[in-house]
Tab-separated table of C-alpha atoms and ligand atoms in Angstrom:
chain	number	residue	atom	x	y	z
B	208	MET	CA	58.651	191.629	278.526
B	209	ASN	CA	58.618	188.325	276.687
B	210	ASP	CA	61.232	186.684	278.918
B	211	ALA	CA	60.722	182.905	278.869
B	212	PRO	CA	61.382	181.192	282.214
B	213	PRO	CA	65.036	180.180	282.498
B	214	VAL	CA	65.853	176.671	281.344
B	215	ASN	CA	67.675	174.388	283.759
B	216	PRO	CA	70.177	172.367	281.701
B	217	ARG	CA	70.065	169.670	284.391
B	218	ASP	CA	66.332	169.138	283.952
B	219	PRO	CA	65.796	165.622	282.497
B	220	ASN	CA	62.783	166.875	280.523
B	221	PHE	CA	64.879	169.562	278.875
B	222	ILE	CA	67.567	167.027	278.011
B	223	SER	CA	65.094	164.590	276.488
B	224	GLN	CA	63.503	167.412	274.495
B	225	CYS	CA	66.945	168.228	273.098
B	226	ASN	CA	67.502	164.543	272.331
B	227	ALA	CA	64.180	163.884	270.633
B	228	PRO	CA	65.030	165.230	267.150
B	229	LEU	CA	68.457	163.541	267.183
B	230	ARG	CA	67.425	160.033	268.184
B	231	ALA	CA	66.509	158.560	264.803
B	232	GLU	CA	69.722	159.701	263.132
B	233	LEU	CA	71.793	158.383	266.019
B	234	GLU	CA	70.124	154.980	265.868
B	235	ALA	CA	70.819	154.796	262.129
B	236	ASP	CA	74.486	155.764	262.539
B	237	TYR	CA	74.890	153.363	265.463
B	238	ASP	CA	73.455	150.482	263.427
B	239	VAL	CA	75.810	151.147	260.523
B	240	LEU	CA	78.791	151.214	262.874
B	241	ALA	CA	77.553	148.040	264.610
B	242	ARG	CA	77.544	146.261	261.239
B	243	GLN	CA	80.999	147.557	260.336
B	244	LEU	CA	82.413	146.384	263.650
B	245	GLN	CA	80.681	143.047	263.328
B	246	ARG	CA	82.555	142.457	260.061
B	247	ARG	CA	85.732	142.995	262.102
B	248	GLY	CA	84.552	140.459	264.677
B	249	LEU	CA	83.710	143.135	267.267
B	250	LYS	CA	80.500	143.583	269.233
B	251	ILE	CA	79.426	147.178	269.659
B	252	GLU	CA	77.289	146.783	272.799
B	253	PRO	CA	80.065	145.895	275.298
B	254	VAL	CA	82.132	148.827	273.988
B	255	MET	CA	79.169	151.166	274.373
B	256	HIS	CA	78.536	149.947	277.936
B	257	ALA	CA	82.195	150.303	278.873
B	258	VAL	CA	82.118	153.893	277.596
B	259	ALA	CA	78.891	154.559	279.516
B	260	ASP	CA	80.671	153.383	282.683
B	261	PHE	CA	83.680	155.640	282.085
B	262	ARG	CA	84.125	158.384	284.698
B	263	VAL	CA	86.400	161.387	284.949
B	264	ALA	CA	86.505	163.951	287.764
B	265	ILE	CA	86.146	167.667	287.115
B	266	PRO	CA	88.783	169.909	288.691
B	267	SER	CA	87.034	172.649	290.674
B	268	TRP	CA	89.634	175.118	289.390
B	269	GLY	CA	88.769	174.252	285.798
B	270	VAL	CA	85.285	175.788	285.785
B	271	GLY	CA	86.586	179.347	286.226
B	272	THR	CA	88.301	181.081	283.317
B	273	GLY	CA	92.022	180.420	283.476
B	274	GLY	CA	94.845	182.716	282.550
B	275	THR	CA	98.549	182.944	281.983
B	276	ARG	CA	101.116	184.929	283.925
B	277	PHE	CA	100.479	187.708	281.409
B	278	ALA	CA	96.751	188.150	281.760
B	279	ARG	CA	93.424	186.644	282.492
B	280	PHE	CA	90.344	187.554	280.519
B	281	PRO	CA	87.392	186.665	282.748
B	282	GLY	CA	84.301	185.292	281.045
B	283	PRO	CA	80.714	186.142	281.954
B	284	GLY	CA	78.979	184.403	284.824
B	285	GLU	CA	82.085	182.865	286.338
B	286	PRO	CA	81.646	180.896	289.556
B	287	ARG	CA	82.265	183.126	292.560
B	288	ASN	CA	82.852	180.389	295.097
B	289	VAL	CA	82.986	176.635	295.496
B	290	PHE	CA	79.198	176.310	295.585
B	291	ASP	CA	78.888	177.998	292.185
B	292	LYS	CA	81.648	175.687	290.982
B	293	LEU	CA	79.695	172.654	292.143
B	294	GLU	CA	76.657	173.861	290.240
B	295	ASP	CA	78.688	174.196	287.029
B	296	CYS	CA	80.122	170.720	287.606
B	297	ALA	CA	76.584	169.355	287.968
B	298	VAL	CA	75.661	170.877	284.585
B	299	ILE	CA	78.698	169.219	283.002
B	300	HIS	CA	77.689	165.885	284.482
B	301	ALA	CA	74.013	166.150	283.586
B	302	LEU	CA	74.858	166.798	279.926
B	303	SER	CA	77.868	164.500	279.541
B	304	GLY	CA	76.871	161.705	281.926
B	305	ALA	CA	80.568	161.126	282.550
B	306	THR	CA	81.633	163.428	285.390
B	307	PRO	CA	79.913	162.585	288.683
B	308	THR	CA	82.796	163.726	290.894
B	309	VAL	CA	84.722	166.902	291.630
B	310	SER	CA	88.340	167.260	292.670
B	311	LEU	CA	88.720	170.140	295.142
B	312	HIS	CA	91.752	172.354	295.643
B	313	LEU	CA	92.416	173.568	299.175
B	314	PRO	CA	92.382	176.235	300.480
B	315	TRP	CA	90.951	177.685	297.227
B	316	ASP	CA	87.732	175.750	297.856
B	317	GLN	CA	87.637	176.159	301.605
B	318	ALA	CA	84.087	175.953	303.001
B	319	GLU	CA	82.225	174.214	305.767
B	320	PRO	CA	82.677	170.524	304.818
B	321	ARG	CA	79.178	169.569	305.887
B	322	ALA	CA	77.648	172.282	303.710
B	323	LEU	CA	79.830	171.171	300.793
B	324	ARG	CA	78.870	167.563	301.171
B	325	GLU	CA	75.190	168.431	301.481
B	326	ARG	CA	75.196	170.652	298.373
B	327	ALA	CA	77.087	168.037	296.391
B	328	ARG	CA	74.572	165.417	297.433
B	329	GLU	CA	71.674	167.622	296.290
B	330	LEU	CA	73.407	168.040	292.950
B	331	GLY	CA	74.134	164.326	292.617
B	332	LEU	CA	77.895	164.814	292.854
B	333	GLY	CA	80.669	163.205	294.879
B	334	PHE	CA	84.286	164.139	295.585
B	335	ASP	CA	87.407	162.674	294.056
B	336	ALA	CA	90.970	163.379	295.260
B	337	VAL	CA	91.581	166.552	297.242
B	338	ASN	CA	94.540	168.685	296.180
B	339	SER	CA	96.734	170.531	298.647
B	340	ASN	CA	98.353	173.863	297.895
B	341	THR	CA	101.753	174.735	299.288
B	342	PHE	CA	102.833	176.544	296.138
B	343	GLN	CA	101.312	179.872	297.190
B	344	ASP	CA	101.273	181.847	300.405
B	345	GLN	CA	97.825	182.409	301.860
B	346	ARG	CA	96.746	185.533	303.721
B	347	GLY	CA	97.728	185.333	307.365
B	348	GLN	CA	100.055	182.353	306.824
B	349	ALA	CA	102.885	182.302	309.372
B	350	LEU	CA	105.786	181.175	307.156
B	351	SER	CA	106.407	181.669	303.437
B	352	TYR	CA	106.758	179.007	300.740
B	353	LYS	CA	108.931	181.258	298.588
B	354	PHE	CA	111.863	178.870	298.975
B	355	GLY	CA	109.911	175.660	299.213
B	356	SER	CA	107.396	173.819	301.338
B	357	LEU	CA	107.809	170.108	302.074
B	358	THR	CA	111.505	170.364	301.153
B	359	HIS	CA	112.284	173.758	302.695
B	360	THR	CA	115.589	174.019	304.563
B	361	ASP	CA	113.723	175.324	307.632
B	362	PRO	CA	111.998	172.500	309.525
B	363	ALA	CA	109.285	174.899	310.719
B	364	VAL	CA	108.194	175.567	307.114
B	365	ARG	CA	108.202	171.849	306.388
B	366	GLU	CA	106.069	171.268	309.457
B	367	GLN	CA	103.589	173.926	308.344
B	368	ALA	CA	103.320	172.317	304.885
B	369	VAL	CA	102.856	168.853	306.382
B	370	ALA	CA	100.139	170.210	308.692
B	371	HIS	CA	98.323	171.756	305.700
B	372	ASN	CA	98.329	168.417	303.890
B	373	ILE	CA	97.036	166.591	306.944
B	374	GLY	CA	94.328	169.261	307.225
B	375	CYS	CA	93.385	168.509	303.591
B	376	ILE	CA	93.066	164.813	304.433
B	377	ARG	CA	90.747	165.614	307.335
B	378	ILE	CA	88.533	167.807	305.151
B	379	GLY	CA	88.590	165.169	302.428
B	380	GLU	CA	87.455	162.546	304.935
B	381	ALA	CA	84.455	164.691	305.829
B	382	LEU	CA	83.645	164.984	302.114
B	383	GLY	CA	83.997	161.312	301.254
B	384	SER	CA	87.201	161.678	299.234
B	385	LYS	CA	89.588	158.745	299.126
B	386	ALA	CA	92.838	160.319	297.962
B	387	LEU	CA	95.160	163.255	298.447
B	388	THR	CA	97.020	164.548	295.412
B	389	LEU	CA	100.380	165.959	296.315
B	390	TRP	CA	101.987	168.365	293.911
B	391	ILE	CA	104.706	170.654	295.191
B	392	ALA	CA	106.375	173.497	293.345
B	393	ASP	CA	109.587	173.094	295.349
B	394	GLY	CA	112.804	173.311	293.409
B	395	ALA	CA	115.524	175.687	292.302
B	396	ASN	CA	115.957	178.363	289.672
B	397	PHE	CA	119.763	178.327	289.782
B	398	PRO	CA	122.422	175.638	289.909
B	399	GLY	CA	123.788	175.686	293.421
B	400	GLN	CA	120.610	177.121	294.932
B	401	GLN	CA	119.574	173.805	296.396
B	402	HIS	CA	121.359	170.635	297.427
B	403	LEU	CA	119.704	168.249	294.996
B	404	ALA	CA	120.095	165.125	297.135
B	405	HIS	CA	119.159	166.712	300.463
B	406	ALA	CA	116.032	168.354	298.992
B	407	PHE	CA	114.772	164.928	297.906
B	408	GLU	CA	115.612	163.454	301.313
B	409	ARG	CA	113.627	166.218	302.988
B	410	TYR	CA	110.728	165.481	300.629
B	411	LEU	CA	110.717	161.832	301.636
B	412	GLU	CA	110.740	162.737	305.324
B	413	SER	CA	107.853	165.211	305.007
B	414	ALA	CA	105.814	162.972	302.702
B	415	ALA	CA	106.238	160.092	305.188
B	416	GLU	CA	104.540	162.216	307.856
B	417	ILE	CA	101.633	162.878	305.481
B	418	TYR	CA	101.477	159.226	304.496
B	419	ALA	CA	101.291	158.217	308.165
B	420	ALA	CA	98.174	160.399	308.537
B	421	LEU	CA	96.318	158.716	305.634
B	422	PRO	CA	93.173	156.785	306.574
B	423	ALA	CA	93.446	153.063	305.785
B	424	ASP	CA	91.320	153.280	302.627
B	425	TRP	CA	93.045	156.367	301.217
B	426	ARG	CA	95.733	156.735	298.583
B	427	LEU	CA	98.468	159.336	298.282
B	428	LEU	CA	98.878	160.393	294.634
B	429	ILE	CA	102.275	161.874	293.911
B	430	GLU	CA	102.309	164.224	290.933
B	431	HIS	CA	105.549	165.020	289.151
B	432	LYS	CA	106.189	168.024	286.943
B	433	MET	CA	109.296	168.802	284.973
B	434	TYR	CA	109.502	172.554	285.580
B	435	GLU	CA	107.547	175.685	286.474
B	436	PRO	CA	107.641	177.522	288.774
B	437	ALA	CA	111.124	176.109	289.419
B	438	PHE	CA	113.024	176.558	286.172
B	439	TYR	CA	116.287	174.768	286.877
B	440	ALA	CA	115.452	171.763	289.050
B	441	THR	CA	112.130	170.653	290.478
B	442	VAL	CA	112.338	168.213	293.374
B	443	ILE	CA	109.711	165.800	292.001
B	444	GLN	CA	110.459	166.520	288.390
B	445	ASP	CA	109.826	163.207	286.670
B	446	TRP	CA	108.264	159.793	287.017
B	447	GLY	CA	111.556	158.394	288.290
B	448	SER	CA	111.525	160.653	291.343
B	449	SER	CA	107.808	160.063	291.764
B	450	LEU	CA	108.237	156.283	291.597
B	451	MET	CA	111.144	156.318	294.070
B	452	ALA	CA	109.033	158.352	296.463
B	453	ALA	CA	105.978	156.114	296.031
B	454	GLN	CA	108.057	152.983	296.529
B	455	SER	CA	109.760	154.262	299.626
B	456	LEU	CA	106.543	155.556	301.213
B	457	GLY	CA	104.456	152.396	300.970
B	458	ALA	CA	101.740	150.487	299.166
B	459	ARG	CA	99.153	153.272	299.219
B	460	ALA	CA	101.493	155.854	297.717
B	461	LEU	CA	101.094	155.898	293.941
B	462	CYS	CA	102.185	158.025	291.001
B	463	LEU	CA	99.921	160.485	289.227
B	464	VAL	CA	100.656	161.335	285.607
B	465	ASP	CA	99.659	164.812	284.464
B	466	LEU	CA	100.011	164.604	280.690
B	467	GLY	CA	101.338	168.167	280.434
B	468	HIS	CA	104.160	167.697	282.908
B	469	HIS	CA	106.740	166.261	280.554
B	470	ALA	CA	109.171	167.573	277.997
B	471	PRO	CA	107.800	167.699	274.442
B	472	HIS	CA	108.245	164.363	272.647
B	473	VAL	CA	108.434	162.343	275.870
B	474	ASN	CA	106.767	158.972	275.361
B	475	ILE	CA	104.043	159.209	277.993
B	476	GLU	CA	102.384	155.909	277.094
B	477	MET	CA	105.646	154.217	277.905
B	478	ILE	CA	105.737	155.880	281.318
B	479	VAL	CA	102.205	154.578	281.822
B	480	ALA	CA	103.332	151.066	280.872
B	481	ARG	CA	106.264	151.206	283.294
B	482	LEU	CA	104.133	152.473	286.174
B	483	ILE	CA	101.599	149.719	285.511
B	484	HIS	CA	104.455	147.215	285.606
B	485	ALA	CA	105.578	148.599	288.960
B	486	GLY	CA	102.021	148.505	290.336
B	487	LYS	CA	102.295	152.227	290.975
B	488	LEU	CA	99.989	153.935	288.478
B	489	GLY	CA	97.624	155.881	290.724
B	490	GLY	CA	95.915	158.321	288.414
B	491	PHE	CA	95.923	160.917	285.696
B	492	HIS	CA	95.501	164.609	285.236
B	493	PHE	CA	94.252	164.673	281.660
B	494	ASN	CA	94.880	167.644	279.406
B	495	ASP	CA	96.858	168.260	276.238
B	496	SER	CA	100.026	170.140	275.547
B	497	LYS	CA	102.128	171.390	272.679
B	498	TYR	CA	105.099	172.858	274.528
B	499	GLY	CA	104.858	172.545	278.308
B	500	ASP	CA	102.220	172.556	281.035
B	501	ASP	CA	99.849	174.194	278.571
B	502	ASP	CA	96.728	172.728	280.203
B	503	LEU	CA	94.922	172.647	276.863
B	504	ASP	CA	91.800	170.574	276.330
B	505	ALA	CA	92.306	166.798	276.322
B	506	GLY	CA	92.717	165.456	272.800
B	507	SER	CA	92.909	168.895	271.204
B	508	ILE	CA	96.568	168.735	270.105
B	509	ASP	CA	97.638	165.117	269.928
B	510	PRO	CA	94.665	162.735	270.020
B	511	TYR	CA	96.845	159.831	268.901
B	512	ARG	CA	98.962	160.151	272.037
B	513	LEU	CA	95.817	160.126	274.147
B	514	PHE	CA	94.673	157.005	272.322
B	515	LEU	CA	98.042	155.330	272.915
B	516	ILE	CA	97.770	156.039	276.637
B	517	PHE	CA	94.308	154.470	276.745
B	518	ASN	CA	95.682	151.628	274.686
B	519	GLU	CA	98.092	150.824	277.530
B	520	LEU	CA	95.246	150.959	280.063
B	521	VAL	CA	92.978	148.702	278.019
B	522	ASP	CA	95.864	146.342	277.328
B	523	ALA	CA	96.478	146.074	281.074
B	524	GLN	CA	92.785	145.237	281.558
B	525	TRP	CA	93.065	142.651	278.816
B	526	ARG	CA	96.093	141.137	280.562
B	527	ARG	CA	94.078	141.217	283.809
B	528	VAL	CA	96.677	143.255	285.656
B	529	SER	CA	95.288	143.221	289.164
B	530	ALA	CA	94.591	146.214	291.407
B	531	LEU	CA	94.902	148.747	288.601
B	532	GLN	CA	92.358	151.462	289.257
B	533	PRO	CA	93.837	154.765	288.217
B	534	ALA	CA	91.911	157.886	289.191
B	535	HIS	CA	90.775	159.861	286.154
B	536	MET	CA	90.818	163.617	286.584
B	537	LEU	CA	90.935	166.505	284.182
B	538	ASP	CA	93.403	169.310	284.905
B	539	GLN	CA	92.985	172.064	282.360
B	540	SER	CA	93.022	175.840	282.138
B	541	HIS	CA	90.391	177.346	279.887
B	542	ASN	CA	91.619	180.756	278.857
B	543	VAL	CA	89.706	181.385	275.621
B	544	THR	CA	86.712	179.032	275.735
B	545	ASP	CA	83.700	178.646	277.990
B	546	PRO	CA	85.103	176.293	280.664
B	547	ILE	CA	81.890	174.272	280.821
B	548	GLU	CA	82.030	173.588	277.084
B	549	SER	CA	85.714	172.688	277.229
B	550	LEU	CA	85.199	170.299	280.129
B	551	ILE	CA	82.247	168.572	278.467
B	552	ASN	CA	84.227	168.252	275.266
B	553	SER	CA	87.301	166.956	277.081
B	554	ALA	CA	85.314	164.265	278.892
B	555	ILE	CA	84.006	163.176	275.484
B	556	GLU	CA	87.526	163.114	274.011
B	557	LEU	CA	88.659	160.809	276.810
B	558	GLN	CA	85.717	158.519	276.111
B	559	ARG	CA	86.619	158.617	272.434
B	560	ALA	CA	90.197	157.513	273.118
B	561	TYR	CA	88.906	154.818	275.448
B	562	ALA	CA	86.394	153.510	272.893
B	563	GLN	CA	89.036	153.479	270.155
B	564	ALA	CA	91.399	151.568	272.451
B	565	LEU	CA	88.658	149.026	273.112
B	566	LEU	CA	88.446	148.407	269.353
B	567	VAL	CA	92.051	147.271	269.045
B	568	ASP	CA	92.183	143.658	267.966
B	569	ARG	CA	94.552	142.581	270.733
B	570	ALA	CA	94.941	138.984	269.669
B	571	GLN	CA	95.907	140.129	266.166
B	572	LEU	CA	98.249	142.776	267.561
B	573	ALA	CA	99.950	140.257	269.836
B	574	ASP	CA	100.357	137.877	266.909
B	575	CYS	CA	101.888	140.613	264.715
B	576	GLN	CA	104.262	141.568	267.495
B	577	GLN	CA	105.289	137.960	268.020
B	578	ARG	CA	105.997	137.468	264.299
B	579	ASN	CA	107.623	140.925	263.995
B	580	ASP	CA	105.110	141.965	261.368
B	581	VAL	CA	105.784	145.615	262.081
B	582	LEU	CA	103.551	147.158	259.459
B	583	MET	CA	100.497	145.119	260.365
B	584	ALA	CA	101.061	145.766	264.101
B	585	ALA	CA	101.125	149.517	263.481
B	586	ARG	CA	98.045	149.185	261.272
B	587	ALA	CA	96.163	147.297	263.977
B	588	LEU	CA	96.448	150.344	266.206
B	589	LYS	CA	95.689	152.823	263.432
B	590	ARG	CA	92.640	150.892	262.372
B	591	ALA	CA	91.138	151.274	265.845
B	592	PHE	CA	92.221	154.893	266.135
B	593	THR	CA	90.733	155.917	262.800
B	594	THR	CA	87.332	154.359	263.509
B	595	ASP	CA	84.749	157.080	264.012
B	596	VAL	CA	83.258	156.041	267.343
B	597	THR	CA	81.030	159.125	267.674
B	598	PRO	CA	77.769	157.097	267.569
B	599	ILE	CA	79.053	154.886	270.402
B	600	LEU	CA	79.782	157.927	272.544
B	601	ALA	CA	76.385	159.501	271.879
B	602	ARG	CA	74.606	156.217	272.518
B	603	ALA	CA	76.532	155.823	275.807
B	604	ARG	CA	75.342	159.270	276.884
B	605	LEU	CA	71.785	158.306	276.082
B	606	GLU	CA	72.289	155.270	278.286
B	607	ARG	CA	73.092	157.682	281.132
B	608	SER	CA	70.087	159.930	280.336
B	609	ALA	CA	72.554	162.596	279.236
B	610	ALA	CA	72.539	164.647	276.040
B	611	ILE	CA	73.163	163.235	272.578
B	612	ASP	CA	74.767	166.579	271.667
B	613	PRO	CA	75.782	168.064	275.033
B	614	ILE	CA	77.338	171.290	273.741
B	615	ALA	CA	74.267	172.103	271.629
B	616	ALA	CA	72.007	171.402	274.610
B	617	TYR	CA	74.199	173.549	276.853
B	618	ARG	CA	74.014	176.444	274.406
B	619	ALA	CA	70.256	175.997	273.983
B	620	SER	CA	69.804	176.291	277.751
B	621	ALA	CA	71.527	179.704	277.835
B	622	TYR	CA	72.939	178.665	281.226
B	623	ARG	CA	75.902	180.999	280.839
B	624	ASN	CA	73.632	184.007	280.308
B	625	GLN	CA	71.671	183.041	283.383
B	626	CYS	CA	74.912	182.854	285.357
B	627	ALA	CA	76.019	186.221	284.007
B	628	LYS	CA	72.914	187.742	285.608
B	629	LEU	CA	73.150	185.822	288.863
B	630	ARG	CA	76.894	186.087	289.346
B	631	PRO	CA	78.019	189.682	289.010
B	632	VAL	CA	81.634	190.219	287.946
B	633	ARG	CA	83.938	190.406	290.922
B	634	ASP	CA	87.231	192.183	291.196
B	635	GLY	CA	90.253	190.086	291.813
B	636	SER	CA	92.678	187.886	290.058
B	637	ARG	CA	93.336	189.203	286.544
B	638	SER	CA	96.443	187.118	286.151
B	639	GLY	CA	97.777	183.813	287.336
B	640	ILE	CA	96.524	180.297	286.842
B	641	VAL	CA	93.061	180.854	288.255
C	1008	RM4	C1	100.018	172.363	288.639
C	1008	RM4	C2	99.621	170.899	288.739
C	1008	RM4	C3	98.620	170.628	289.783
C	1008	RM4	C4	97.546	171.670	289.875
C	1008	RM4	C5	98.120	173.063	289.838
C	1008	RM4	C6	97.026	174.111	289.833
C	1008	RM4	O1	100.711	172.625	287.474
C	1008	RM4	O2	99.147	170.456	287.492
C	1008	RM4	O3	97.995	169.396	289.555
C	1008	RM4	O4	96.971	171.453	291.127
C	1008	RM4	O5	98.904	173.212	288.685
C	1009	MN	MN1	98.050	168.530	287.463
C	1010	MN	MN1	100.021	171.387	285.724
């Protein structure tokens, strides 16, 4: 047998070997871009450092192959449990340099918290927001969520759902998380099924119990979603409901914007601007969408929209809006790609949008807006958006000892083949979201 020893894609020596032949070209491209930006009055270094400091959390559920309600086509070497998931997340971070934290979903990722924390520490990872799940029934669960959870008409079901969320907070505390993300599927499929006002009132009551259990340094992130699985009326269906809930709960309740949870054509950057104004923008679930909650890779369908969202965030920084620290998390379903590749690529696309937003000449834009020079204002944004910032992104990865070309390095490591041998295919979910 001529089997070479398996390559660990997290090994710094392997990564620098992959980088070696690419360094000279990168330096040349970076210098050209630096000169171009200089002519526009922009310094490249601060942009590169800002990109190097950019972080986005990996959703634990994103590293397995996703599916639709029609089918799931499992890929080779899928993670079998949360520890395998952590290992995949560590590969994504080692190569991208941008994803040091993981967002867990409970009870999908149930495990002994101490063991989880220890393994994460060994892998150099931390934990971002924990996500509760009251949209499915678990084996052995006393009461069903078929007709709702936090807003169910039966107080005993509401109590069970509240208790699950408080349990998630306790686990999250043991892991070092600082936020609970609350997304509920509650709603109605038929007009008349649910009393629209009372369902919202019940939500506020249940969420207040969860909020009361939050540790002092935690945040409650309220995620809205227009439809699915409820197809007529979802209780927290839009940012209006989310904002009302966050405002009535208290200062540490904030709104989370999942990009895919809006109707097509909705102006998401404007929602972002409004939530910033209200001091209630708590975080993002990044992904892309063409029609609904498609959970496609960030920046793959409408990169300009992603840029415009980052433009609002950078503008708020520029205006020194205080206390704005939105959590960045990916929330995607990888049905036809290798999830590790998609997640690496998505982290890069977020950094791209961020870098482009940093290139907007804000003084010029403000001046154009003031003078109603519409064409030049629009061009100021387009000029930043159409700048190829690829060398900045690669240079930022180098700064983090990550890979200049992370996907190429990942493929060269043959990590997926190694996993295919170590993680035999298991029976189980062939349909559904995970
Ligand atoms: C939902 C929503 C939540 C995610 C679940 C799996 O559509 O995006 O954030 O936890 O899917
Ligand atoms: Mn989401
Ligand atoms: Mn979703």
